[in-house]
Coordinates of C-alpha atoms in Angstrom, one line a residue:
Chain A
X1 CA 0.0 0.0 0.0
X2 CA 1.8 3.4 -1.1
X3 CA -0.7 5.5 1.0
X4 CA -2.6 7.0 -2.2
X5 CA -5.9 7.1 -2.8
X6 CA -7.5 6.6 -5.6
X7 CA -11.4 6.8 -6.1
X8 CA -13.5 5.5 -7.5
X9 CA -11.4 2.2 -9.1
X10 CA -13.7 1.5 -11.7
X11 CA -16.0 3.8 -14.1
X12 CA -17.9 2.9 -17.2
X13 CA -19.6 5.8 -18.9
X14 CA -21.1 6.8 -22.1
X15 CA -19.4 9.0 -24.7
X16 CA -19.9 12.5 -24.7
X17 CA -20.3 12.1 -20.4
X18 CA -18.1 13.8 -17.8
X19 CA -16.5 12.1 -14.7
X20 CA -14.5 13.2 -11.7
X21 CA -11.4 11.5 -10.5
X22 CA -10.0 11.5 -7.3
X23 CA -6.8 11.5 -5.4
X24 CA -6.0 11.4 -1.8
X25 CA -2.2 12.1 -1.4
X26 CA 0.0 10.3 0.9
X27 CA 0.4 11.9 4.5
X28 CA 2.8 15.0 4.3
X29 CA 2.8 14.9 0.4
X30 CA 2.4 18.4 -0.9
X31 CA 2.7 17.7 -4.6
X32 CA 0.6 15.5 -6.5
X33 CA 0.8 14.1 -10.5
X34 CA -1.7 12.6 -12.9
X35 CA -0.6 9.7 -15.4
X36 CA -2.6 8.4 -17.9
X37 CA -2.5 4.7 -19.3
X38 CA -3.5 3.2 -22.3
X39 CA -2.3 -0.1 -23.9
X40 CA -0.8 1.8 -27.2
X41 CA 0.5 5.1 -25.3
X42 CA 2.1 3.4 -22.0
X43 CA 2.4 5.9 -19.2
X44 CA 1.4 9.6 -20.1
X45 CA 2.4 12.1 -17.9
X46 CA -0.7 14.6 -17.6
X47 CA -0.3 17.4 -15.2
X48 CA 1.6 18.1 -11.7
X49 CA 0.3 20.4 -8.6
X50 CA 2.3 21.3 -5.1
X51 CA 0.8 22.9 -2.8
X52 CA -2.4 24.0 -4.3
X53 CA -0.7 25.3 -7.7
X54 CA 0.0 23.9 -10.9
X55 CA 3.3 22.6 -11.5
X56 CA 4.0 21.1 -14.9
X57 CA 1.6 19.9 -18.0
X58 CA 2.3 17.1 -19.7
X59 CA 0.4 16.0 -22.3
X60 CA -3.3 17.1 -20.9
X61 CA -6.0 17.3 -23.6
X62 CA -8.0 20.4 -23.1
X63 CA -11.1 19.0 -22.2
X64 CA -9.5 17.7 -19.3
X65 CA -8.7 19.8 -16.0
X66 CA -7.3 18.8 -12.5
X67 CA -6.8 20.9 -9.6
X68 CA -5.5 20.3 -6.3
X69 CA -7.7 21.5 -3.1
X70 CA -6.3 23.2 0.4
X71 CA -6.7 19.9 2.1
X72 CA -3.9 18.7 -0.4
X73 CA -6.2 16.2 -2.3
X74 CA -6.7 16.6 -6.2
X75 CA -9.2 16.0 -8.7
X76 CA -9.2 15.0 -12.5
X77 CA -12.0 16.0 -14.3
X78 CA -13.2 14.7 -17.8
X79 CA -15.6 16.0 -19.9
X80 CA -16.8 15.4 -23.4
X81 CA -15.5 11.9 -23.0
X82 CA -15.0 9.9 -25.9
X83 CA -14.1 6.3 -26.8
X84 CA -10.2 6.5 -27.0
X85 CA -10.4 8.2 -23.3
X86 CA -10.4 4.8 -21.7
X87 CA -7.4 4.1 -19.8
X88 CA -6.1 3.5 -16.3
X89 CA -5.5 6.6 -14.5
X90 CA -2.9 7.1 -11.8
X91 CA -2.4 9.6 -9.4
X92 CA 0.6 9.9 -7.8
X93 CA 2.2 12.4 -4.5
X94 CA 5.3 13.5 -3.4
X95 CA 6.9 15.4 -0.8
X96 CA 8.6 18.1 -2.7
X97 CA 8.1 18.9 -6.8
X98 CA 11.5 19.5 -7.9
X99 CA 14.4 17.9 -5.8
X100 CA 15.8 15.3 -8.4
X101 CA 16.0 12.3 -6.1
X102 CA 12.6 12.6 -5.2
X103 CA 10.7 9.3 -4.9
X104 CA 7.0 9.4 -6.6
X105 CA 4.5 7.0 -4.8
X106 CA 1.8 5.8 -7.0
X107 CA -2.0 4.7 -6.4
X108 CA -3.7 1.6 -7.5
X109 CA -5.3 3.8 -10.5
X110 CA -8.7 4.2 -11.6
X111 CA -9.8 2.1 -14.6
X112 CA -12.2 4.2 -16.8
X113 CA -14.0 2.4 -19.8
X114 CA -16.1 4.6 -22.0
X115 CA -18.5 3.2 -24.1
Chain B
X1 CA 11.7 14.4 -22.7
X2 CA 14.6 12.3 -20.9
X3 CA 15.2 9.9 -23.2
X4 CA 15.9 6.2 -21.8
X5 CA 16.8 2.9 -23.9
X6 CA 15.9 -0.4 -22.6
X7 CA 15.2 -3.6 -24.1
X8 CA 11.7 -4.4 -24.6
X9 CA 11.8 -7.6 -22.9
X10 CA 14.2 -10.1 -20.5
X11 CA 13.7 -13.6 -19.3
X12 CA 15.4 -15.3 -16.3
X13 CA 14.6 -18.1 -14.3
X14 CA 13.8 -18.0 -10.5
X15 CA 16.7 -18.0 -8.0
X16 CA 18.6 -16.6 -10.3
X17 CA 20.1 -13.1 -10.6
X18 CA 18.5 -10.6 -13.2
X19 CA 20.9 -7.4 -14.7
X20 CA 18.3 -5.0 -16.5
X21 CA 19.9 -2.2 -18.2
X22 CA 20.1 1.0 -19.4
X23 CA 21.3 3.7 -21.7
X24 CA 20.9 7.2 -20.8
X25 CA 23.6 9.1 -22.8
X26 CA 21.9 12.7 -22.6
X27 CA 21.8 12.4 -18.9
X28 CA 23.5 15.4 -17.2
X29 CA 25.3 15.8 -14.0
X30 CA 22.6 16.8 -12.0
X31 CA 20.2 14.1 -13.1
X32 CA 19.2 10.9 -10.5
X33 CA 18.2 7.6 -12.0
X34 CA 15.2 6.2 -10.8
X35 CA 13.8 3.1 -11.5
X36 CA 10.3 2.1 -11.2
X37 CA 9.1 -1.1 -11.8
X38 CA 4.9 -1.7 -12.7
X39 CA 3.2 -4.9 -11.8
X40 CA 0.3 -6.3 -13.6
X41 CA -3.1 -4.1 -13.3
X42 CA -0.7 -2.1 -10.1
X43 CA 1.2 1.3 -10.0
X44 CA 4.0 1.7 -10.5
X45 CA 5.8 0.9 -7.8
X46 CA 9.7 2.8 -6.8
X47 CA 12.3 0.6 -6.7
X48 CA 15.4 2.3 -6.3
X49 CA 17.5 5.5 -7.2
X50 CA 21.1 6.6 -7.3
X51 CA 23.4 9.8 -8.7
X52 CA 27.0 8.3 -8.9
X53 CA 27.6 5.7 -7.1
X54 CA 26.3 2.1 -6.7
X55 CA 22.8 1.5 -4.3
X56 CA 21.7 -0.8 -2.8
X57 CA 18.3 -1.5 -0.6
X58 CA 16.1 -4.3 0.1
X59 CA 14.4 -4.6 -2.7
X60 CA 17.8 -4.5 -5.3
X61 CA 21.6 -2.9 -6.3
X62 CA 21.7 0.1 -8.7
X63 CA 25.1 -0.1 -10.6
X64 CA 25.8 3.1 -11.9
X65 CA 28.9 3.5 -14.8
X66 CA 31.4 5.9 -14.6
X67 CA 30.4 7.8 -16.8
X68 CA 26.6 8.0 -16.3
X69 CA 25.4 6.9 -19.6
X70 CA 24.4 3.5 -18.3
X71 CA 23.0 1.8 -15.5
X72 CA 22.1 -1.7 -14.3
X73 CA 19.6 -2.8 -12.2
X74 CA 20.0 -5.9 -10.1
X75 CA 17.6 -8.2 -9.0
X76 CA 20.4 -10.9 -7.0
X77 CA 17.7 -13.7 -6.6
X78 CA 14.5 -13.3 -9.1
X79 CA 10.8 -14.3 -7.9
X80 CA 8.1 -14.7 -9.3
X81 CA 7.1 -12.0 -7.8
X82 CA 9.1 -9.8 -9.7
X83 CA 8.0 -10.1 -13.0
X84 CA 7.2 -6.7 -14.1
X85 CA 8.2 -4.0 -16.3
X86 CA 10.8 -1.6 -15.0
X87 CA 11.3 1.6 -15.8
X88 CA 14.9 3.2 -16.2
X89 CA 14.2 7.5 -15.8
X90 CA 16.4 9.9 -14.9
X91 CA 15.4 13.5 -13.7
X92 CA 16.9 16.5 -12.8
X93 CA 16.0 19.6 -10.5
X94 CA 14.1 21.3 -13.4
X95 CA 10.9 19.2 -13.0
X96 CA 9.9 17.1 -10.3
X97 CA 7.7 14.5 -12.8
X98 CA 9.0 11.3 -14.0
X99 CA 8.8 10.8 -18.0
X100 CA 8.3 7.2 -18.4
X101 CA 9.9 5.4 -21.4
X102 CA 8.5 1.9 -22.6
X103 CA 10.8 0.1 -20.0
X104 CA 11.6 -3.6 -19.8
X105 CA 9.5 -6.4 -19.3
X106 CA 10.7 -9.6 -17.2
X107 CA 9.5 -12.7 -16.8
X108 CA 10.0 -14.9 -14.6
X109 CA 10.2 -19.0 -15.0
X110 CA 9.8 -21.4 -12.2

């Protein structure tokens, strides 16, 4: 158990729908990271927050947003979803955001299937 | 993006040790190299990291080259348990996120 938390773990919703994922960061962690898997793109790096404020934007379409609350836990939103949007998605905390030996800790994702 | 080369996939047999490497010629003086490794429908789970010299925790030994454009990671007695893929990144101070390549994936045979 890494100490994220991920909810909910599994989601099937029509196209054209919007969801909400969320992340509970490990104890202490102020910086928290979305990833994105699919079978034919591996991990995708989405988007990073610490403490409340965006970080770093990976490859983030625009109808999807994320923010990170004052109690330190984030949410993913997805609208407008469409077929090629299913995917596992990981959220994953930190202590800091930019020391380089910092270790990431990863949740057990939320699988998203949109039909 | 940090560019990592890996193979795409290694076998070994269990007991035995497992050296998964890694080319990272772009890496710059500042960058640590993590490795991750992601077990089937899991996280990806941190397994070690290391700036120069050679690591080593519970879980493996992180042989680092001289000059920094390689690494190994060493698994000294493979389980089954362990088959995975494993991710070879480096990162620097400039961004705290980890770019993930298409990393290595081992099996494992009783």
């Amino acid at each position: 158990d890494s100490g994220v938390t991920q909810t909910p773990k599994h989601l099937i919703t029509a196209t054209g729908q919007r969801v909400t994922l969320r992340c509970s960061p490990r104890s202490g962690d102020l910086s928290v990271y979305w990833y994105q898997q699919s079978l034919d793109q591996g991990l995708q790096f989405l988007i990073q927050y610490y403490n409340g404020e965006e970080r770093a934007k990976g490859n983030i379409l625009e109808r999807f947003s994320a923010q990170q609350f004052p109690d330190l836990h984030s949410e993913l939103n997805l609208s407008s979803l469409e077929l090629g949007d299913s995917a596992l998605y990981f959220c994953a905390s930190s202590v800091t955001d930019r020391y380089p030996g910092n270790t990431i800790y990863f949740g057990e994702g939320s699988w998203l299937t949109v039909v | 993006d940090a560019k990592t080369t890996q193979p795409n996939s290694m076998e070994s047999n269990e007991e035995e040790p497992v050296h998964l490497p890694c080319n990272h010629s772009t890496i710059s003086g500042t960058d640590y190299i993590h490795w991750y490794r992601q077990l089937p429908s899991q996280g990806p789970e941190y397994v070690i990291h290391g700036l120069t010299s050679n690591v080593n925790n519970r879980m493996a030994s992180l042989a680092i080259a001289e000059d920094r454009k390689s690494s190994t990671l060493i698994l000294h007695r493979a389980t089954l348990r362990d088959a995975a893929v494993y991710y070879c990144i480096y990162y620097g101070g400039s961004q705290g996120n980890l770019i993930f390549g298409k990393g290595t994936k081992l099996s494992v045979k009783p």
